[in-house]
Tab-separated table of C-alpha atoms and ligand atoms in Angstrom:
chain	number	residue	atom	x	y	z
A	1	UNK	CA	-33.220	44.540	-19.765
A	2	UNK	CA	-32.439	44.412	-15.971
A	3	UNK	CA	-33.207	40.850	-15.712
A	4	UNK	CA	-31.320	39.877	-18.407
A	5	UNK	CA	-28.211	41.564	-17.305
A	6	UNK	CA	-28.989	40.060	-14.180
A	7	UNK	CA	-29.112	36.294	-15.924
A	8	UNK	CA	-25.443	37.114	-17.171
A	9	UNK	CA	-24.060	37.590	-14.337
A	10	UNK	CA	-25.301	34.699	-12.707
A	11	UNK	CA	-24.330	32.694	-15.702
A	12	UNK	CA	-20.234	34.228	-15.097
A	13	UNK	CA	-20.682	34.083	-11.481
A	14	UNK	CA	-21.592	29.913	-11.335
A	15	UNK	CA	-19.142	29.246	-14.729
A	16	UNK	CA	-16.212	30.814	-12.733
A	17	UNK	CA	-16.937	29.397	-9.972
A	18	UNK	CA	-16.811	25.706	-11.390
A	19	UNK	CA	-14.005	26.685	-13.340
A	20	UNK	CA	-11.978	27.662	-10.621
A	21	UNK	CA	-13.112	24.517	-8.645
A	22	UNK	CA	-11.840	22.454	-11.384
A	23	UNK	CA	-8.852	24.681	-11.791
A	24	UNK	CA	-7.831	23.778	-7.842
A	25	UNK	CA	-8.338	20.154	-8.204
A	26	UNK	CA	-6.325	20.212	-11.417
A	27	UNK	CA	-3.594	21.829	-9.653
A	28	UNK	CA	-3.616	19.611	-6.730
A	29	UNK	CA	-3.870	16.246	-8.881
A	30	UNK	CA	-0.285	17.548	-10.190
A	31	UNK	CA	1.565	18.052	-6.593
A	32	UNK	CA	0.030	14.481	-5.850
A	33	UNK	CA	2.404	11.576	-5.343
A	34	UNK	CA	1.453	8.224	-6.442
A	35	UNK	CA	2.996	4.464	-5.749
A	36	UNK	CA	4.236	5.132	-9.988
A	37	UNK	CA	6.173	8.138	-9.960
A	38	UNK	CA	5.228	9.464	-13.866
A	39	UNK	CA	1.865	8.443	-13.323
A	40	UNK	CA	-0.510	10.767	-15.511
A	41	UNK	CA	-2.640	13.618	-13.903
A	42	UNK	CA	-5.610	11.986	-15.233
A	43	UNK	CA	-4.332	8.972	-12.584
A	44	UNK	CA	-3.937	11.785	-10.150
A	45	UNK	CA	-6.994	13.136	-10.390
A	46	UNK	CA	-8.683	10.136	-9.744
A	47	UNK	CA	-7.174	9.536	-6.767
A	48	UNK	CA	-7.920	12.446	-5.721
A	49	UNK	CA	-11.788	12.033	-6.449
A	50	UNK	CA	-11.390	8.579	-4.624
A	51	UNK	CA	-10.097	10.930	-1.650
A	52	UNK	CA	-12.740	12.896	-2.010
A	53	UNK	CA	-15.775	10.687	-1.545
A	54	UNK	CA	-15.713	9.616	1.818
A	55	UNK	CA	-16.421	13.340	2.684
A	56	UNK	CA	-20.248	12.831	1.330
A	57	UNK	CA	-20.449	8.899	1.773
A	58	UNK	CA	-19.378	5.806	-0.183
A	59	UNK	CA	-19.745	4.700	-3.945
A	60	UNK	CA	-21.649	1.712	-5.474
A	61	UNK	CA	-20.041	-0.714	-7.687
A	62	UNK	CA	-20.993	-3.249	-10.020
A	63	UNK	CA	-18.609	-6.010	-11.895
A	64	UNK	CA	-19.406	-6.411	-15.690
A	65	UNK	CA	-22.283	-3.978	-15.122
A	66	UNK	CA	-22.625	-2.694	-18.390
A	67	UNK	CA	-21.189	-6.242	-20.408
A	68	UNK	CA	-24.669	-8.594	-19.545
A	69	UNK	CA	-26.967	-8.894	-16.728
A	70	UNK	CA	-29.923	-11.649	-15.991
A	71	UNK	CA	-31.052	-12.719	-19.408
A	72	UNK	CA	-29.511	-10.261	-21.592
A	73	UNK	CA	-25.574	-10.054	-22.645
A	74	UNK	CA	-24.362	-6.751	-24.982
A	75	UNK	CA	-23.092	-7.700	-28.058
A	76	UNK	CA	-22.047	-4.391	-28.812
A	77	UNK	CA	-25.857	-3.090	-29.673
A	78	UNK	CA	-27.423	-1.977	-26.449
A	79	UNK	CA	-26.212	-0.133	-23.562
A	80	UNK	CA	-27.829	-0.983	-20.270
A	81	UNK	CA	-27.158	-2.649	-16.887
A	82	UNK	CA	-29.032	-4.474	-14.219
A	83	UNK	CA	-28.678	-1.702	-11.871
A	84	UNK	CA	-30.154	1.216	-14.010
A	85	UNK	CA	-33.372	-0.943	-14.865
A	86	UNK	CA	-34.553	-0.478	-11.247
A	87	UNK	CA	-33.190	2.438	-10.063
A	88	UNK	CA	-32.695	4.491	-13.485
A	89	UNK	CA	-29.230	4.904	-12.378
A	90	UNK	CA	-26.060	3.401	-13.090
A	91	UNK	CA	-23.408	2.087	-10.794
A	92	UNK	CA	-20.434	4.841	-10.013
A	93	UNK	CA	-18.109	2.152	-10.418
A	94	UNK	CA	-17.010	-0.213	-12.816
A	95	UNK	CA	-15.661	-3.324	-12.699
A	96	UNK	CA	-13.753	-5.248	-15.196
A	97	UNK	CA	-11.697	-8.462	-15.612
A	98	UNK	CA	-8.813	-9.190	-17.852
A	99	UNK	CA	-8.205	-12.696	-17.194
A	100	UNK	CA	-7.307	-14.456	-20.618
A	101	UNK	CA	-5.767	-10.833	-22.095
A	102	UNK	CA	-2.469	-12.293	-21.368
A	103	UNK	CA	-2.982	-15.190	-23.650
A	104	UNK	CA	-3.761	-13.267	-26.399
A	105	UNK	CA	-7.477	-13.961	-26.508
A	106	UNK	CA	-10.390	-11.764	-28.054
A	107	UNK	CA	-13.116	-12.376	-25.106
A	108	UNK	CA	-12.015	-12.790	-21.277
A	109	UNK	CA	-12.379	-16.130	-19.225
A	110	UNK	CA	-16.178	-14.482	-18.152
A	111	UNK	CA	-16.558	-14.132	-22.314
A	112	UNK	CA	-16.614	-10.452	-22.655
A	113	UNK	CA	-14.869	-8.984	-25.526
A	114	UNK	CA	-12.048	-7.192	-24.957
A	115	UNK	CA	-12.602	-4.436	-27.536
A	116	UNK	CA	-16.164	-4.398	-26.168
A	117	UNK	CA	-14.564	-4.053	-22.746
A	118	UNK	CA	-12.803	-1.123	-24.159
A	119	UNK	CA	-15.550	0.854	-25.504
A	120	UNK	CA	-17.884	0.730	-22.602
A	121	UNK	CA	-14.766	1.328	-20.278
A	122	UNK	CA	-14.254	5.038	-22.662
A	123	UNK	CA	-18.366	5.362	-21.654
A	124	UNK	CA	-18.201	5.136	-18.275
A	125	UNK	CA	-15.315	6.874	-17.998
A	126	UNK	CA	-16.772	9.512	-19.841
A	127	UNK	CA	-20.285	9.549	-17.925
A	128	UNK	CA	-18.239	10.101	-14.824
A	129	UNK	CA	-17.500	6.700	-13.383
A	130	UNK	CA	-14.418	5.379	-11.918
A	131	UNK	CA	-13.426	1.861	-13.655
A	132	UNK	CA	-11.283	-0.611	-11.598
A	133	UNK	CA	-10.076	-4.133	-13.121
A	134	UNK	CA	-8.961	-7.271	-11.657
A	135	UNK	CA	-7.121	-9.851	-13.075
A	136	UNK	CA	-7.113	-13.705	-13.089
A	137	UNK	CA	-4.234	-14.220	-15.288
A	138	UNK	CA	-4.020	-18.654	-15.892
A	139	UNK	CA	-1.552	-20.798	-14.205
A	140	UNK	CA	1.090	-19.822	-16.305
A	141	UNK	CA	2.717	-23.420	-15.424
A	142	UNK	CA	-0.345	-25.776	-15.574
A	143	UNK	CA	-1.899	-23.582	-18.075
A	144	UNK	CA	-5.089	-23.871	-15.998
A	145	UNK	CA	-7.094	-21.819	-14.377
A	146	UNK	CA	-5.999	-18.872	-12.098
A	147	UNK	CA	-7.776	-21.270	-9.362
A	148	UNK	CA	-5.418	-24.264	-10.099
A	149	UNK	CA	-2.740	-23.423	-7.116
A	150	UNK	CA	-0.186	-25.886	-8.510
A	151	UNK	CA	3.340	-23.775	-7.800
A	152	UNK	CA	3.817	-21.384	-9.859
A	153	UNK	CA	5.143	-17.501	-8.473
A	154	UNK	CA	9.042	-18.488	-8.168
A	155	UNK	CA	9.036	-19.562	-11.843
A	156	UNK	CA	7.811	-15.898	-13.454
A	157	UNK	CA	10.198	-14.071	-11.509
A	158	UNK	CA	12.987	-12.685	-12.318
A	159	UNK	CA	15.494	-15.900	-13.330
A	160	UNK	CA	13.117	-17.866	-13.455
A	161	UNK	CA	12.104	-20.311	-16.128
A	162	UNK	CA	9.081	-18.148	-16.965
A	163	UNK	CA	10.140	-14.741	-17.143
A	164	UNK	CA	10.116	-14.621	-21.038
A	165	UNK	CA	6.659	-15.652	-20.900
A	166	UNK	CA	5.479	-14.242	-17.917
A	167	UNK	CA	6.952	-10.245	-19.495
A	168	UNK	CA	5.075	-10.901	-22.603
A	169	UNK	CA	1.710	-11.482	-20.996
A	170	UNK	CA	2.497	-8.172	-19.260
A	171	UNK	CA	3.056	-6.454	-22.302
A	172	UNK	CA	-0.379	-7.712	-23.784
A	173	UNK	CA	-2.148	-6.193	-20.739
A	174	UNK	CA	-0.002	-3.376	-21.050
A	175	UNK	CA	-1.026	-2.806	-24.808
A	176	UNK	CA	-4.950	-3.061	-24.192
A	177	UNK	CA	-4.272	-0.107	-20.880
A	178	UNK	CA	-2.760	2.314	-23.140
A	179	UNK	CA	-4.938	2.084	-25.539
A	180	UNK	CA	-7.674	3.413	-22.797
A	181	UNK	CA	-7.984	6.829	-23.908
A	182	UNK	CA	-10.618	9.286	-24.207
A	183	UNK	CA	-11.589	10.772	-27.555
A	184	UNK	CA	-9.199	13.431	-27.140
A	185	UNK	CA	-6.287	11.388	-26.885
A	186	UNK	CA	-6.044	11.308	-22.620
A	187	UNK	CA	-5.400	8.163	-21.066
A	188	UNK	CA	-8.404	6.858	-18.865
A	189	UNK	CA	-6.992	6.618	-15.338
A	190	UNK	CA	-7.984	3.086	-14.060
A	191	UNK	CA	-7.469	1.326	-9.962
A	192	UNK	CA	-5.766	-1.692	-10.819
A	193	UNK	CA	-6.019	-4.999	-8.623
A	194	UNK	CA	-4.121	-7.612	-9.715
A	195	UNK	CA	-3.454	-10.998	-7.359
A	196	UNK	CA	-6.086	-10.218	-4.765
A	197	UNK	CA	-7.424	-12.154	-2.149
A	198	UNK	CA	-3.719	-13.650	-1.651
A	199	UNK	CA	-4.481	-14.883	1.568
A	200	UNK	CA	-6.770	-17.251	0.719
A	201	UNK	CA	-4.719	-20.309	-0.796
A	202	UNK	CA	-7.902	-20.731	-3.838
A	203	UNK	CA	-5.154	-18.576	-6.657
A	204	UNK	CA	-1.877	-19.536	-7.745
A	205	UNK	CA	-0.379	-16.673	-6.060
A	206	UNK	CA	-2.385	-17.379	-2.935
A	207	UNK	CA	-1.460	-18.475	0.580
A	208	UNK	CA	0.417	-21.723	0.741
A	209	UNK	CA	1.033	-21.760	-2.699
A	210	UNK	CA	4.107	-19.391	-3.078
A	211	UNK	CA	5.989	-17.505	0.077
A	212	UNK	CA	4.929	-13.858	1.451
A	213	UNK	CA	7.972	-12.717	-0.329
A	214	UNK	CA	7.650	-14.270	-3.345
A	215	UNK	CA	4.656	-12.779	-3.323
A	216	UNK	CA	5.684	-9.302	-3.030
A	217	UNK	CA	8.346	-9.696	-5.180
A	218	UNK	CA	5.630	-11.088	-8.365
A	219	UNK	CA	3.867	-7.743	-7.522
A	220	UNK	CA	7.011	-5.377	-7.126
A	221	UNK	CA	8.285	-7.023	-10.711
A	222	UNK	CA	4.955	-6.844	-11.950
A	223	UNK	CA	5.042	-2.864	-11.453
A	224	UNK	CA	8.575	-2.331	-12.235
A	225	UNK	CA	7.055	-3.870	-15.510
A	226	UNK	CA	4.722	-2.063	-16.257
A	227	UNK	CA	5.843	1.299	-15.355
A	228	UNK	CA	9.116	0.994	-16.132
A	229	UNK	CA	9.504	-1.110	-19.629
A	230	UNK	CA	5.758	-1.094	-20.919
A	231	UNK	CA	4.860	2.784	-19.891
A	232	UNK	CA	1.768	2.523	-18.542
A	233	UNK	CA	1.265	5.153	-16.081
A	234	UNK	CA	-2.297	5.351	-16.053
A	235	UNK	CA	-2.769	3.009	-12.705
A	236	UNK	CA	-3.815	3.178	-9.697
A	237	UNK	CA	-2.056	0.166	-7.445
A	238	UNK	CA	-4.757	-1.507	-5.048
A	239	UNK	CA	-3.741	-4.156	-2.758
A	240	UNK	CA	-6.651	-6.572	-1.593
A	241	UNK	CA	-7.275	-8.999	0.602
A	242	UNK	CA	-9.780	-11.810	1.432
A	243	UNK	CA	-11.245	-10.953	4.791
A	244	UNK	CA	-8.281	-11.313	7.266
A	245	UNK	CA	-8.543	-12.017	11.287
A	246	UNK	CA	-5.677	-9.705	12.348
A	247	UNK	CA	-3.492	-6.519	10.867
A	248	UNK	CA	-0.600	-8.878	10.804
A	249	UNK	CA	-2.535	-11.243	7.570
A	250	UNK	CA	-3.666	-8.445	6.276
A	251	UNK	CA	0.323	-7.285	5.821
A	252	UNK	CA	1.591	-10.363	5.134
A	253	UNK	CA	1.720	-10.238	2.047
A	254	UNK	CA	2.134	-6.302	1.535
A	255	UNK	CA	4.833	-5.005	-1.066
A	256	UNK	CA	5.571	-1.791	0.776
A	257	UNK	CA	3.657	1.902	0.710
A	258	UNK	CA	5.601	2.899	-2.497
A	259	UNK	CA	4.126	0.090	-4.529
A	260	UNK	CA	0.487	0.692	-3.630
A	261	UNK	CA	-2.093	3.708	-3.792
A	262	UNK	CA	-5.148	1.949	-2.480
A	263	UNK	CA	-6.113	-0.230	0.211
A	264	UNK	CA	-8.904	-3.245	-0.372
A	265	UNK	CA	-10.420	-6.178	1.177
A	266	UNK	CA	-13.340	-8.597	-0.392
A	267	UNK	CA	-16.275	-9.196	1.898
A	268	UNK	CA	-18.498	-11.793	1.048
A	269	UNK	CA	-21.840	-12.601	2.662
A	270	UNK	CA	-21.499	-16.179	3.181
A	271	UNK	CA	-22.608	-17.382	6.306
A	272	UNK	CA	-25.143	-15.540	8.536
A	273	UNK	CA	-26.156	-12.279	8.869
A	274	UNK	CA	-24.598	-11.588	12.309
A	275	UNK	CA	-21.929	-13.206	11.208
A	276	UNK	CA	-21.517	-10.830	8.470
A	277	UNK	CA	-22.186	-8.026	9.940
A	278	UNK	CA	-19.233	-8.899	12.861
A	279	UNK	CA	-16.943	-9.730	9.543
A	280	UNK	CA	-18.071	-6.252	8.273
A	281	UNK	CA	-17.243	-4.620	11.242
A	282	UNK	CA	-14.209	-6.226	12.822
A	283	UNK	CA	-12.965	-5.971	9.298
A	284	UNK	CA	-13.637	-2.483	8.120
A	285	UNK	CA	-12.453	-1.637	11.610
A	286	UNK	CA	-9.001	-2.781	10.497
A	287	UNK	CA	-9.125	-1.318	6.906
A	288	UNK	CA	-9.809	1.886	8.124
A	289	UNK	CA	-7.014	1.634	11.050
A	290	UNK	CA	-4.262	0.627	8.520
A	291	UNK	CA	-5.881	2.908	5.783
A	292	UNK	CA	-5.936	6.304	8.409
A	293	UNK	CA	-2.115	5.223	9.657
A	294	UNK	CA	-0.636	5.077	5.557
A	295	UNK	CA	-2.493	7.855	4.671
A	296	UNK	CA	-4.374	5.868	1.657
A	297	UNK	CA	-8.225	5.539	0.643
A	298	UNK	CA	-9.337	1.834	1.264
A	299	UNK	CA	-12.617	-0.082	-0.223
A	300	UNK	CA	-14.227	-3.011	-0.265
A	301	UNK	CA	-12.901	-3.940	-3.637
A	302	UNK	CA	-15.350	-7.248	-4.013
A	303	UNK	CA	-18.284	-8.577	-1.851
A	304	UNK	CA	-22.167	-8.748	-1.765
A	305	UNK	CA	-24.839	-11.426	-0.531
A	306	UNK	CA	-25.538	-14.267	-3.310
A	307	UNK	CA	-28.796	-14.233	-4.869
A	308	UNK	CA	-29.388	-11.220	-2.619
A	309	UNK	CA	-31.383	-13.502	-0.135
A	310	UNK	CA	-32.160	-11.122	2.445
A	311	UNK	CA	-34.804	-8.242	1.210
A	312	UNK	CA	-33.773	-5.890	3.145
A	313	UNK	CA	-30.187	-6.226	2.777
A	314	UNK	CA	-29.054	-2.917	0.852
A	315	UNK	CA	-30.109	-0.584	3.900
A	316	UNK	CA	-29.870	-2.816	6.814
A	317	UNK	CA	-27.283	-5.423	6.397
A	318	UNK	CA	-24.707	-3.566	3.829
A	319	UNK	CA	-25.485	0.216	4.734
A	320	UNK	CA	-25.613	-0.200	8.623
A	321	UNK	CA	-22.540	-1.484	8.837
A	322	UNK	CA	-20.435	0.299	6.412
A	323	UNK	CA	-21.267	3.825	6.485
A	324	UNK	CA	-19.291	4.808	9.175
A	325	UNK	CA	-16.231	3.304	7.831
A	326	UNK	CA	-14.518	5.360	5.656
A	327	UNK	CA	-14.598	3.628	2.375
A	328	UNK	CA	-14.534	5.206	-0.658
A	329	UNK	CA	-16.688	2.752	-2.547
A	330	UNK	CA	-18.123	-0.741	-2.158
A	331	UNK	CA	-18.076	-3.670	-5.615
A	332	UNK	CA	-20.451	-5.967	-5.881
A	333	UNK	CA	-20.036	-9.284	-8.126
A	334	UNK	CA	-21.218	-10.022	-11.261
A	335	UNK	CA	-24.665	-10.443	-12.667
A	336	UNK	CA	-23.695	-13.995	-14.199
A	337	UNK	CA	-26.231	-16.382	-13.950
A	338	UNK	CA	-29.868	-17.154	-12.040
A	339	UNK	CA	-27.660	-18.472	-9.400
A	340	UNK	CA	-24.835	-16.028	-9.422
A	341	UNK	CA	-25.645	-12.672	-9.007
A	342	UNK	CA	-24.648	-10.078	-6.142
A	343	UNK	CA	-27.107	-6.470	-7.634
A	344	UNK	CA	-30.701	-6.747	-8.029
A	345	UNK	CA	-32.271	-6.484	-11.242
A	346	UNK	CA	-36.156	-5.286	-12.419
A	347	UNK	CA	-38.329	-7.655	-10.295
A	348	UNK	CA	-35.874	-9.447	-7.846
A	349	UNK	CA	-36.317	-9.824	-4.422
A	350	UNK	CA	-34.390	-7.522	-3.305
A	351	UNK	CA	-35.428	-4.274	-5.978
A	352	UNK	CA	-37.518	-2.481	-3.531
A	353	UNK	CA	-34.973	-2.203	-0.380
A	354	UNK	CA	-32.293	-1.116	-3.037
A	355	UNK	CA	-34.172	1.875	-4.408
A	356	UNK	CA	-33.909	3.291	-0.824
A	357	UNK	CA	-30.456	2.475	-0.312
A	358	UNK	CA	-30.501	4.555	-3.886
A	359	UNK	CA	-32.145	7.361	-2.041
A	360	UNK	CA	-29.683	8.091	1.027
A	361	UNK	CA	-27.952	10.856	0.954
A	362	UNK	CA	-24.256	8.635	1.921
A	363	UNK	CA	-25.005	6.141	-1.046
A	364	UNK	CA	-23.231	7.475	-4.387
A	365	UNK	CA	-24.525	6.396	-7.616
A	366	UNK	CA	-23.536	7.579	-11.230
A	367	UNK	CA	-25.411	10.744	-10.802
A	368	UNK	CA	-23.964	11.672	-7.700
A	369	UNK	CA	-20.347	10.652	-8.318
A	370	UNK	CA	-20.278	12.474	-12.084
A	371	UNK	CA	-20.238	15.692	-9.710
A	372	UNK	CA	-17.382	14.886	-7.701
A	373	UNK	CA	-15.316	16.621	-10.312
B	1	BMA	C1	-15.821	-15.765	-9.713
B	1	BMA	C2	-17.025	-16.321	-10.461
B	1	BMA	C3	-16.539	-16.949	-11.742
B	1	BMA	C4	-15.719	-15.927	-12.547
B	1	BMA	C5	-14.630	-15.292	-11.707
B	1	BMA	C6	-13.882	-14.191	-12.435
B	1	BMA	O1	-16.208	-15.186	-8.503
B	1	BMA	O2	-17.924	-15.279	-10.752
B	1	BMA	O3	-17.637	-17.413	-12.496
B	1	BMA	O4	-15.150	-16.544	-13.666
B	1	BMA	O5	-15.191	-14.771	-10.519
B	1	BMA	O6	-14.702	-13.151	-12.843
């Protein structure tokens, strides 16, 4: 009898105390202030849990990690990723890409379906993960690619010829992010990265190919946009870079601390390893600088080794040289092809060193992240 009584009151001890855990972060998400002023408290929330993580470590991400992997692609049927077949875990974060959503297409410019995209968006939003999407919207002149830098920026602002079309592309994407919501009917809060890596001068929005303030005056519009006429306030605003060589690139092309929540930068493993490591470091250096000084989470929003050359890469290349930084969570690129992919899967070279990155205590996977309520 006693030890039953006694199992009660453990059961209402823990239960209240997660409920009034929950309760506190509920109450903070609402006092929060974001870059969109109605945003949701679902998008509060988030942010908060993106505050949150540094405190234990960083998160793993993976782009299209649930969409295909090395020799398999989900049509709809199974749901798996690269990732959980070697560590029996799935990334914390997701990664998405709505390039081709603008034009009214079903499948994106990397051929996942958008209504696929949807559903295992609602699933790892509902496991606990955080879901981020970038955006390679076409040359809206050209009508090439997103990588065709042909002149475009000055012609879908405001006055410009474009505007017409450039607002109804915005109103596609803004369609498919409303219609993120959870069973219940509560919008899934999402980090949103549009026109990244603008320093480089590879995009149409890029360096060289429109001016600093053009620049910041496609992304102010583009947020006016959506927050204002399409009502999405779901978002999360990040601003990311290529890897930059001094604070002054890095704000060059900066809209302002109202327009953006979180800070970014893509780091690529392209050269050596030292030289990676200094990019790592002279660059995360500067993230976290800017980040501590605005007050504003920062990640490395895209990056990873090719091929993931180097075995031991996970714990001594990547972990060594991030932990200490401050990030809330590191992306790696998609799983595309035999010759294009930045996570391990079952069997590649790689597999081994990555299950003990898995195991550190500072490395946050689905199962770890689902916690951080
Ligand atoms: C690049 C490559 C391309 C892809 C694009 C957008 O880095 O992976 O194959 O189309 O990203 O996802």
């Amino acid at each position: 009898m006693d030890r039953i009584l006694l199992k009660y009151i453990v059961i209402i001890v823990l239960g209240s105390t997660f409920l009034s855990c929950k309760t506190t972060l509920m109450k903070k998400s609402i006092q929060l202030e974001l870059a969109d002023k109605k945003a949701n408290v679902s998008a509060k929330h988030l942010m908060l849990r993106i505050k949150e993580i540094p405190k234990t470590g960083y998160a793993f991400g993976h782009q299209d990690a649930t969409a295909y992997g090395l020799g398999w692609k989900n049509e709809g049927d199974i749901y798996k990723s690269d990732v959980n077949e070697v560590l029996g875990d799935f990334p914390a974060v997701y990664g998405f890409e709505l390039g081709h959503l603008e034009l009214g297409h079903s499948q994106n410019l990397d051929t996942v379906n958008f209504n696929l995209m949807g559903k295992l968006i609602k699933k790892a939003y509902k496991d606990g993960g955080i879901i981020t999407l970038s955006w390679h919207p076409d040359n809206p002149v050209t009508k090439k690619s997103a990588w065709d830098p042909s002149s475009a920026v000055s012609q879908v602002l405001e006055g410009g010829s474009l505007n017409p079309k450039y607002r109804a592309w915005l109103s596609k994407v803004a369609d498919f992010l409303n219609e993120l919501k959870t069973k219940s009917g509560k919008h899934i809060p999402i980090v949103f990265r549009p026109y990244h890596e603008m320093n480089g001068s590879w995009f149409w929005w890029g360096h060289g190919n429109c001016t600093p303030e053009e620049f910041k005056l496609l992304w102010k519009e583009t947020f006016e946009l959506f927050t204002a006429t399409y009502d999405v306030h779901n978002l999360l605003y990040c601003y990311s870079t290529d890897a930059v060589t001094s604070e002054e690139e890095y704000l060059r092309y900066y809209p302002g601390d109202e327009y953006v929540d979180i800070l970014g930068m893509d780091l690529y493993h392209k050269k050596t390893t030292e030289e990676y490591i200094e990019l790592l470091d002279n660059n995360l250096n500067l993230l976290s600088k800017i980040g501590k000084q605005k007050n504003k989470p920062y990640a490395m929003t895209e990056g990873g080794l090719n091929m993931v050359t180097v075995d031991n890469w996970w714990t001594e290349v990547l972990n060594k040289n991030v932990a200490d930084k401050g990030i809330s969570w590191a992306l790696f690129w998609r799983n595309a092809w035999p010759n294009h992919f930045f996570a391990p899967f079952k069997g590649q070279k790689s597999s081994s060193d990555f299950m003990e990155f898995h195991a550190l205590p500072n490395v946050l996977f689905l199962k770890k992240i689902s916690k951080i309520k």
